[in-house]
PDB file of C-alpha atoms in Angstrom:
ATOM      1  CA  UNK A   1     -66.260-108.224 -95.510  1.00 34.00           C
ATOM      2  CA  UNK A   2     -67.543-111.234 -97.425  1.00 35.00           C
ATOM      3  CA  UNK A   3     -66.694-113.939 -94.479  1.00 35.00           C
ATOM      4  CA  UNK A   4     -65.302-117.455 -96.517  1.00 40.00           C
ATOM      5  CA  UNK A   5     -62.605-117.780 -98.566  1.00 37.00           C
ATOM      6  CA  UNK A   6     -63.196-119.976-101.610  1.00 43.00           C
ATOM      7  CA  UNK A   7     -61.362-122.898-102.271  1.00 42.00           C
ATOM      8  CA  UNK A   8     -59.819-122.825-105.643  1.00 44.00           C
ATOM      9  CA  UNK A   9     -57.151-125.718-105.486  1.00 40.00           C
ATOM     10  CA  UNK A  10     -59.153-128.393-102.994  1.00 38.00           C
ATOM     11  CA  UNK A  11     -56.056-128.235-100.678  1.00 34.00           C
ATOM     12  CA  UNK A  12     -56.854-127.166 -96.424  1.00 30.00           C
ATOM     13  CA  UNK A  13     -57.310-124.188 -95.961  1.00 33.00           C
ATOM     14  CA  UNK A  14     -58.342-122.444 -92.989  1.00 33.00           C
ATOM     15  CA  UNK A  15     -61.224-119.204 -94.134  1.00 30.00           C
ATOM     16  CA  UNK A  16     -59.953-115.983 -93.543  1.00 33.00           C
ATOM     17  CA  UNK A  17     -61.530-113.505 -92.352  1.00 36.00           C
ATOM     18  CA  UNK A  18     -62.531-110.680 -95.343  1.00 41.00           C
ATOM     19  CA  UNK A  19     -62.778-113.071 -98.204  1.00 41.00           C
ATOM     20  CA  UNK A  20     -65.679-114.506-101.319  1.00 40.00           C
ATOM     21  CA  UNK A  21     -67.452-117.261-100.668  1.00 38.00           C
ATOM     22  CA  UNK A  22     -67.638-118.162-104.177  1.00 39.00           C
ATOM     23  CA  UNK A  23     -65.472-118.024-107.246  1.00 48.00           C
ATOM     24  CA  UNK A  24     -68.411-119.574-109.554  1.00 43.00           C
ATOM     25  CA  UNK A  25     -69.670-116.150-111.403  1.00 41.00           C
ATOM     26  CA  UNK A  26     -66.505-113.508-112.431  1.00 45.00           C
ATOM     27  CA  UNK A  27     -67.677-110.506-113.271  1.00 43.00           C
ATOM     28  CA  UNK A  28     -66.313-111.467-117.009  1.00 44.00           C
ATOM     29  CA  UNK A  29     -67.484-114.384-117.837  1.00 41.00           C
ATOM     30  CA  UNK A  30     -65.250-116.208-120.701  1.00 41.00           C
ATOM     31  CA  UNK A  31     -68.168-117.743-122.403  1.00 40.00           C
ATOM     32  CA  UNK A  32     -70.591-114.692-123.186  1.00 39.00           C
ATOM     33  CA  UNK A  33     -67.705-112.508-124.346  1.00 48.00           C
ATOM     34  CA  UNK A  34     -65.439-114.180-126.120  1.00 52.00           C
ATOM     35  CA  UNK A  35     -64.010-113.547-129.850  1.00 57.00           C
ATOM     36  CA  UNK A  36     -62.737-115.891-132.445  1.00 54.00           C
ATOM     37  CA  UNK A  37     -58.917-116.100-131.098  1.00 65.00           C
ATOM     38  CA  UNK A  38     -59.683-114.561-127.589  1.00 79.00           C
ATOM     39  CA  UNK A  39     -58.361-115.563-124.697  1.00 92.00           C
ATOM     40  CA  UNK A  40     -59.134-114.979-121.311  1.00 96.00           C
ATOM     41  CA  UNK A  41     -57.164-115.841-117.745  1.00 97.00           C
ATOM     42  CA  UNK A  42     -57.656-114.915-114.180  1.00 97.00           C
ATOM     43  CA  UNK A  43     -56.950-111.614-112.573  1.00 98.00           C
ATOM     44  CA  UNK A  44     -56.886-111.161-108.589  1.00 97.00           C
ATOM     45  CA  UNK A  45     -57.189-108.698-105.794  1.00 97.00           C
ATOM     46  CA  UNK A  46     -53.887-108.079-104.970  1.00 97.00           C
ATOM     47  CA  UNK A  47     -54.343-108.330-100.956  1.00 95.00           C
ATOM     48  CA  UNK A  48     -57.447-110.661-101.458  1.00 94.00           C
ATOM     49  CA  UNK A  49     -59.522-108.359-101.088  1.00 93.00           C
ATOM     50  CA  UNK A  50     -61.619-104.742-101.688  1.00 93.00           C
ATOM     51  CA  UNK A  51     -60.845-103.644-105.052  1.00 94.00           C
ATOM     52  CA  UNK A  52     -62.801-101.559-107.469  1.00 92.00           C
ATOM     53  CA  UNK A  53     -61.962-103.996-110.247  1.00 90.00           C
ATOM     54  CA  UNK A  54     -64.033-106.207-111.747  1.00 88.00           C
ATOM     55  CA  UNK A  55     -66.157-106.977-108.060  1.00 94.00           C
ATOM     56  CA  UNK A  56     -63.648-106.484-105.428  1.00 93.00           C
ATOM     57  CA  UNK A  57     -61.244-109.421-105.263  1.00 94.00           C
ATOM     58  CA  UNK A  58     -61.946-111.616-108.332  1.00 94.00           C
ATOM     59  CA  UNK A  59     -61.971-111.276-112.520  1.00 96.00           C
ATOM     60  CA  UNK A  60     -60.793-112.851-115.917  1.00 96.00           C
ATOM     61  CA  UNK A  61     -60.119-110.786-118.213  1.00 97.00           C
ATOM     62  CA  UNK A  62     -58.124-110.966-121.935  1.00 97.00           C
ATOM     63  CA  UNK A  63     -55.024-111.894-122.015  1.00 96.00           C
ATOM     64  CA  UNK A  64     -53.939-109.504-123.650  1.00 96.00           C
ATOM     65  CA  UNK A  65     -54.773-106.550-120.854  1.00 97.00           C
ATOM     66  CA  UNK A  66     -52.580-104.446-118.724  1.00 98.00           C
ATOM     67  CA  UNK A  67     -52.422-105.654-115.390  1.00 98.00           C
ATOM     68  CA  UNK A  68     -50.118-105.524-112.557  1.00 98.00           C
ATOM     69  CA  UNK A  69     -47.244-108.190-111.465  1.00 98.00           C
ATOM     70  CA  UNK A  70     -46.598-109.617-107.972  1.00 97.00           C
ATOM     71  CA  UNK A  71     -44.876-113.514-108.288  1.00 97.00           C
ATOM     72  CA  UNK A  72     -44.760-116.379-106.074  1.00 96.00           C
ATOM     73  CA  UNK A  73     -41.768-119.129-105.315  1.00 94.00           C
ATOM     74  CA  UNK A  74     -41.328-122.226-102.848  1.00 92.00           C
ATOM     75  CA  UNK A  75     -38.174-120.937-100.951  1.00 88.00           C
ATOM     76  CA  UNK A  76     -38.185-124.531 -98.812  1.00 83.00           C
ATOM     77  CA  UNK A  77     -38.444-127.254-101.574  1.00 80.00           C
ATOM     78  CA  UNK A  78     -36.899-125.057-104.234  1.00 76.00           C
ATOM     79  CA  UNK A  79     -34.175-123.554-101.965  1.00 80.00           C
ATOM     80  CA  UNK A  80     -33.433-120.499 -99.569  1.00 86.00           C
ATOM     81  CA  UNK A  81     -34.956-117.124-101.028  1.00 87.00           C
ATOM     82  CA  UNK A  82     -33.404-113.837-100.533  1.00 88.00           C
ATOM     83  CA  UNK A  83     -34.379-110.881 -98.391  1.00 90.00           C
ATOM     84  CA  UNK A  84     -36.207-109.581-101.293  1.00 90.00           C
ATOM     85  CA  UNK A  85     -39.171-112.244-101.195  1.00 94.00           C
ATOM     86  CA  UNK A  86     -41.130-112.021 -98.720  1.00 95.00           C
ATOM     87  CA  UNK A  87     -43.333-114.384 -96.440  1.00 94.00           C
ATOM     88  CA  UNK A  88     -47.194-112.911 -95.966  1.00 94.00           C
ATOM     89  CA  UNK A  89     -48.940-115.638 -95.290  1.00 93.00           C
ATOM     90  CA  UNK A  90     -47.438-118.420 -92.508  1.00 90.00           C
ATOM     91  CA  UNK A  91     -50.124-119.907 -91.408  1.00 92.00           C
ATOM     92  CA  UNK A  92     -52.317-120.347 -95.676  1.00 93.00           C
ATOM     93  CA  UNK A  93     -48.896-122.138 -97.025  1.00 94.00           C
ATOM     94  CA  UNK A  94     -45.421-121.319 -94.835  1.00 93.00           C
ATOM     95  CA  UNK A  95     -43.372-121.693 -97.915  1.00 93.00           C
ATOM     96  CA  UNK A  96     -45.259-118.798-100.395  1.00 95.00           C
ATOM     97  CA  UNK A  97     -43.303-116.108-100.670  1.00 96.00           C
ATOM     98  CA  UNK A  98     -43.861-112.949-102.888  1.00 96.00           C
ATOM     99  CA  UNK A  99     -42.521-110.061-104.237  1.00 96.00           C
ATOM    100  CA  UNK A 100     -43.527-107.420-106.657  1.00 96.00           C
ATOM    101  CA  UNK A 101     -40.588-105.492-107.308  1.00 94.00           C
ATOM    102  CA  UNK A 102     -37.859-107.716-109.805  1.00 91.00           C
ATOM    103  CA  UNK A 103     -33.907-105.899-110.245  1.00 89.00           C
ATOM    104  CA  UNK A 104     -35.841-102.644-108.621  1.00 92.00           C
ATOM    105  CA  UNK A 105     -38.642-102.276-110.997  1.00 96.00           C
ATOM    106  CA  UNK A 106     -42.348-102.633-110.813  1.00 97.00           C
ATOM    107  CA  UNK A 107     -44.668-104.595-113.771  1.00 97.00           C
ATOM    108  CA  UNK A 108     -47.838-103.809-115.826  1.00 98.00           C
ATOM    109  CA  UNK A 109     -47.953-106.330-118.163  1.00 98.00           C
ATOM    110  CA  UNK A 110     -49.917-108.625-120.670  1.00 97.00           C
ATOM    111  CA  UNK A 111     -50.125-112.812-118.777  1.00 97.00           C
ATOM    112  CA  UNK A 112     -47.702-113.525-121.565  1.00 96.00           C
ATOM    113  CA  UNK A 113     -45.010-111.200-120.553  1.00 96.00           C
ATOM    114  CA  UNK A 114     -46.536-111.281-116.169  1.00 97.00           C
ATOM    115  CA  UNK A 115     -45.090-115.045-116.538  1.00 95.00           C
ATOM    116  CA  UNK A 116     -41.631-114.379-118.074  1.00 94.00           C
ATOM    117  CA  UNK A 117     -41.227-111.341-116.067  1.00 95.00           C
ATOM    118  CA  UNK A 118     -41.761-114.374-112.438  1.00 95.00           C
ATOM    119  CA  UNK A 119     -40.211-117.018-114.775  1.00 92.00           C
ATOM    120  CA  UNK A 120     -36.914-114.534-114.734  1.00 91.00           C
ATOM    121  CA  UNK A 121     -36.534-113.874-111.426  1.00 85.00           C
ATOM    122  CA  UNK A 122     -35.078-117.221-110.143  1.00 74.00           C
ATOM    123  CA  UNK A 123     -37.196-120.122-109.281  1.00 80.00           C
ATOM    124  CA  UNK A 124     -40.185-117.286-109.208  1.00 92.00           C
ATOM    125  CA  UNK A 125     -43.535-118.021-110.539  1.00 95.00           C
ATOM    126  CA  UNK A 126     -46.865-116.141-111.314  1.00 97.00           C
ATOM    127  CA  UNK A 127     -49.236-116.424-107.841  1.00 97.00           C
ATOM    128  CA  UNK A 128     -52.195-118.505-108.206  1.00 97.00           C
ATOM    129  CA  UNK A 129     -55.321-117.191-107.809  1.00 96.00           C
ATOM    130  CA  UNK A 130     -55.790-119.058-103.562  1.00 96.00           C
ATOM    131  CA  UNK A 131     -51.972-117.284-102.374  1.00 97.00           C
ATOM    132  CA  UNK A 132     -53.119-114.412-103.835  1.00 97.00           C
ATOM    133  CA  UNK A 133     -57.020-114.166-102.535  1.00 96.00           C
ATOM    134  CA  UNK A 134     -54.290-115.669 -98.884  1.00 96.00           C
ATOM    135  CA  UNK A 135     -53.330-112.504 -98.507  1.00 96.00           C
ATOM    136  CA  UNK A 136     -49.070-114.332-100.085  1.00 97.00           C
ATOM    137  CA  UNK A 137     -48.286-110.855-101.760  1.00 96.00           C
ATOM    138  CA  UNK A 138     -50.132-107.937 -99.366  1.00 97.00           C
ATOM    139  CA  UNK A 139     -47.852-106.117 -99.005  1.00 96.00           C
ATOM    140  CA  UNK A 140     -45.630-107.003-101.137  1.00 96.00           C
ATOM    141  CA  UNK A 141     -44.764-103.547-103.103  1.00 95.00           C
ATOM    142  CA  UNK A 142     -45.630-101.181-105.744  1.00 97.00           C
ATOM    143  CA  UNK A 143     -48.296 -99.894-103.875  1.00 97.00           C
ATOM    144  CA  UNK A 144     -50.500-103.331-106.045  1.00 97.00           C
ATOM    145  CA  UNK A 145     -52.504-104.189-103.224  1.00 97.00           C
ATOM    146  CA  UNK A 146     -55.354-102.502-104.256  1.00 96.00           C
ATOM    147  CA  UNK A 147     -55.027-103.419-107.827  1.00 97.00           C
ATOM    148  CA  UNK A 148     -55.505-106.880-109.817  1.00 98.00           C
ATOM    149  CA  UNK A 149     -52.289-108.657-110.452  1.00 98.00           C
ATOM    150  CA  UNK A 150     -52.658-112.005-112.807  1.00 98.00           C
ATOM    151  CA  UNK A 151     -52.819-115.011-111.377  1.00 98.00           C
ATOM    152  CA  UNK A 152     -53.039-118.334-112.321  1.00 97.00           C
ATOM    153  CA  UNK A 153     -52.942-122.501-111.258  1.00 97.00           C
ATOM    154  CA  UNK A 154     -48.825-124.207-112.407  1.00 93.00           C
ATOM    155  CA  UNK A 155     -49.549-126.861-114.496  1.00 94.00           C
ATOM    156  CA  UNK A 156     -50.805-130.380-111.987  1.00 95.00           C
ATOM    157  CA  UNK A 157     -52.109-127.835-109.673  1.00 95.00           C
ATOM    158  CA  UNK A 158     -56.120-128.107-108.626  1.00 96.00           C
ATOM    159  CA  UNK A 159     -58.610-126.024-110.943  1.00 96.00           C
ATOM    160  CA  UNK A 160     -62.789-125.604-111.210  1.00 94.00           C
ATOM    161  CA  UNK A 161     -62.465-123.849-114.823  1.00 93.00           C
ATOM    162  CA  UNK A 162     -59.881-123.378-117.255  1.00 95.00           C
ATOM    163  CA  UNK A 163     -58.655-119.698-117.271  1.00 96.00           C
ATOM    164  CA  UNK A 164     -58.096-120.148-113.642  1.00 96.00           C
ATOM    165  CA  UNK A 165     -55.081-121.779-115.149  1.00 97.00           C
ATOM    166  CA  UNK A 166     -52.033-120.492-116.549  1.00 96.00           C
ATOM    167  CA  UNK A 167     -51.996-123.012-119.571  1.00 95.00           C
ATOM    168  CA  UNK A 168     -55.543-122.251-119.990  1.00 95.00           C
ATOM    169  CA  UNK A 169     -57.097-125.858-119.924  1.00 95.00           C
ATOM    170  CA  UNK A 170     -58.575-127.501-117.080  1.00 96.00           C
ATOM    171  CA  UNK A 171     -58.783-131.025-117.825  1.00 95.00           C
ATOM    172  CA  UNK A 172     -61.665-133.515-116.208  1.00 89.00           C
ATOM    173  CA  UNK A 173     -60.347-134.891-113.220  1.00 94.00           C
ATOM    174  CA  UNK A 174     -60.236-131.075-111.945  1.00 96.00           C
ATOM    175  CA  UNK A 175     -56.063-130.559-112.786  1.00 97.00           C
ATOM    176  CA  UNK A 176     -54.319-127.850-114.731  1.00 97.00           C
ATOM    177  CA  UNK A 177     -52.308-129.584-117.679  1.00 96.00           C
ATOM    178  CA  UNK A 178     -49.373-128.349-119.528  1.00 92.00           C
ATOM    179  CA  UNK A 179     -49.426-125.541-121.901  1.00 84.00           C
ATOM    180  CA  UNK A 180     -49.269-125.826-125.352  1.00 80.00           C
ATOM    181  CA  UNK A 181     -46.015-125.143-127.421  1.00 78.00           C
ATOM    182  CA  UNK A 182     -46.507-121.277-128.397  1.00 75.00           C
ATOM    183  CA  UNK A 183     -49.131-120.405-126.364  1.00 81.00           C
ATOM    184  CA  UNK A 184     -47.676-117.300-124.815  1.00 81.00           C
ATOM    185  CA  UNK A 185     -46.051-116.953-129.130  1.00 69.00           C
TER     186      UNK A 185
END
């Protein structure tokens, strides 16, 4: 297993073991495979490492492909979370909690539907790529630890490339831009 975790958001983190050293070379380069009108987003191994797909921890895929859904939430600043939310990465970010089920159901969806699933869970959102790589969603259910789950950085979060952002747009300052209305409609 690789020994160092990449920094996607510019946030300081202690380097855990078992993580990749770079996200600069995803297995499917959108610039080489993108057709007219196609959009791509990030998927990350559900436990942060050692998946059979992509390069084992991360990939860039078409937004209309189906992947597993895990949701994250700030359970400190956005109000307390119910027991269905699990804190899995207290050393990385003690405010981040995650879950895989909504009303007892597991989800495999396209990117836009995955965003809707998480938004429908009070205060929820898709986990960021770094949160998933830091194992914040590991062990939260549905046997998704070795599956590629949708992940994206929210508006104003740090980014290196467009596909990492929920909006699909990383600004020149290295910050994810606001999603255009109708992006998912």
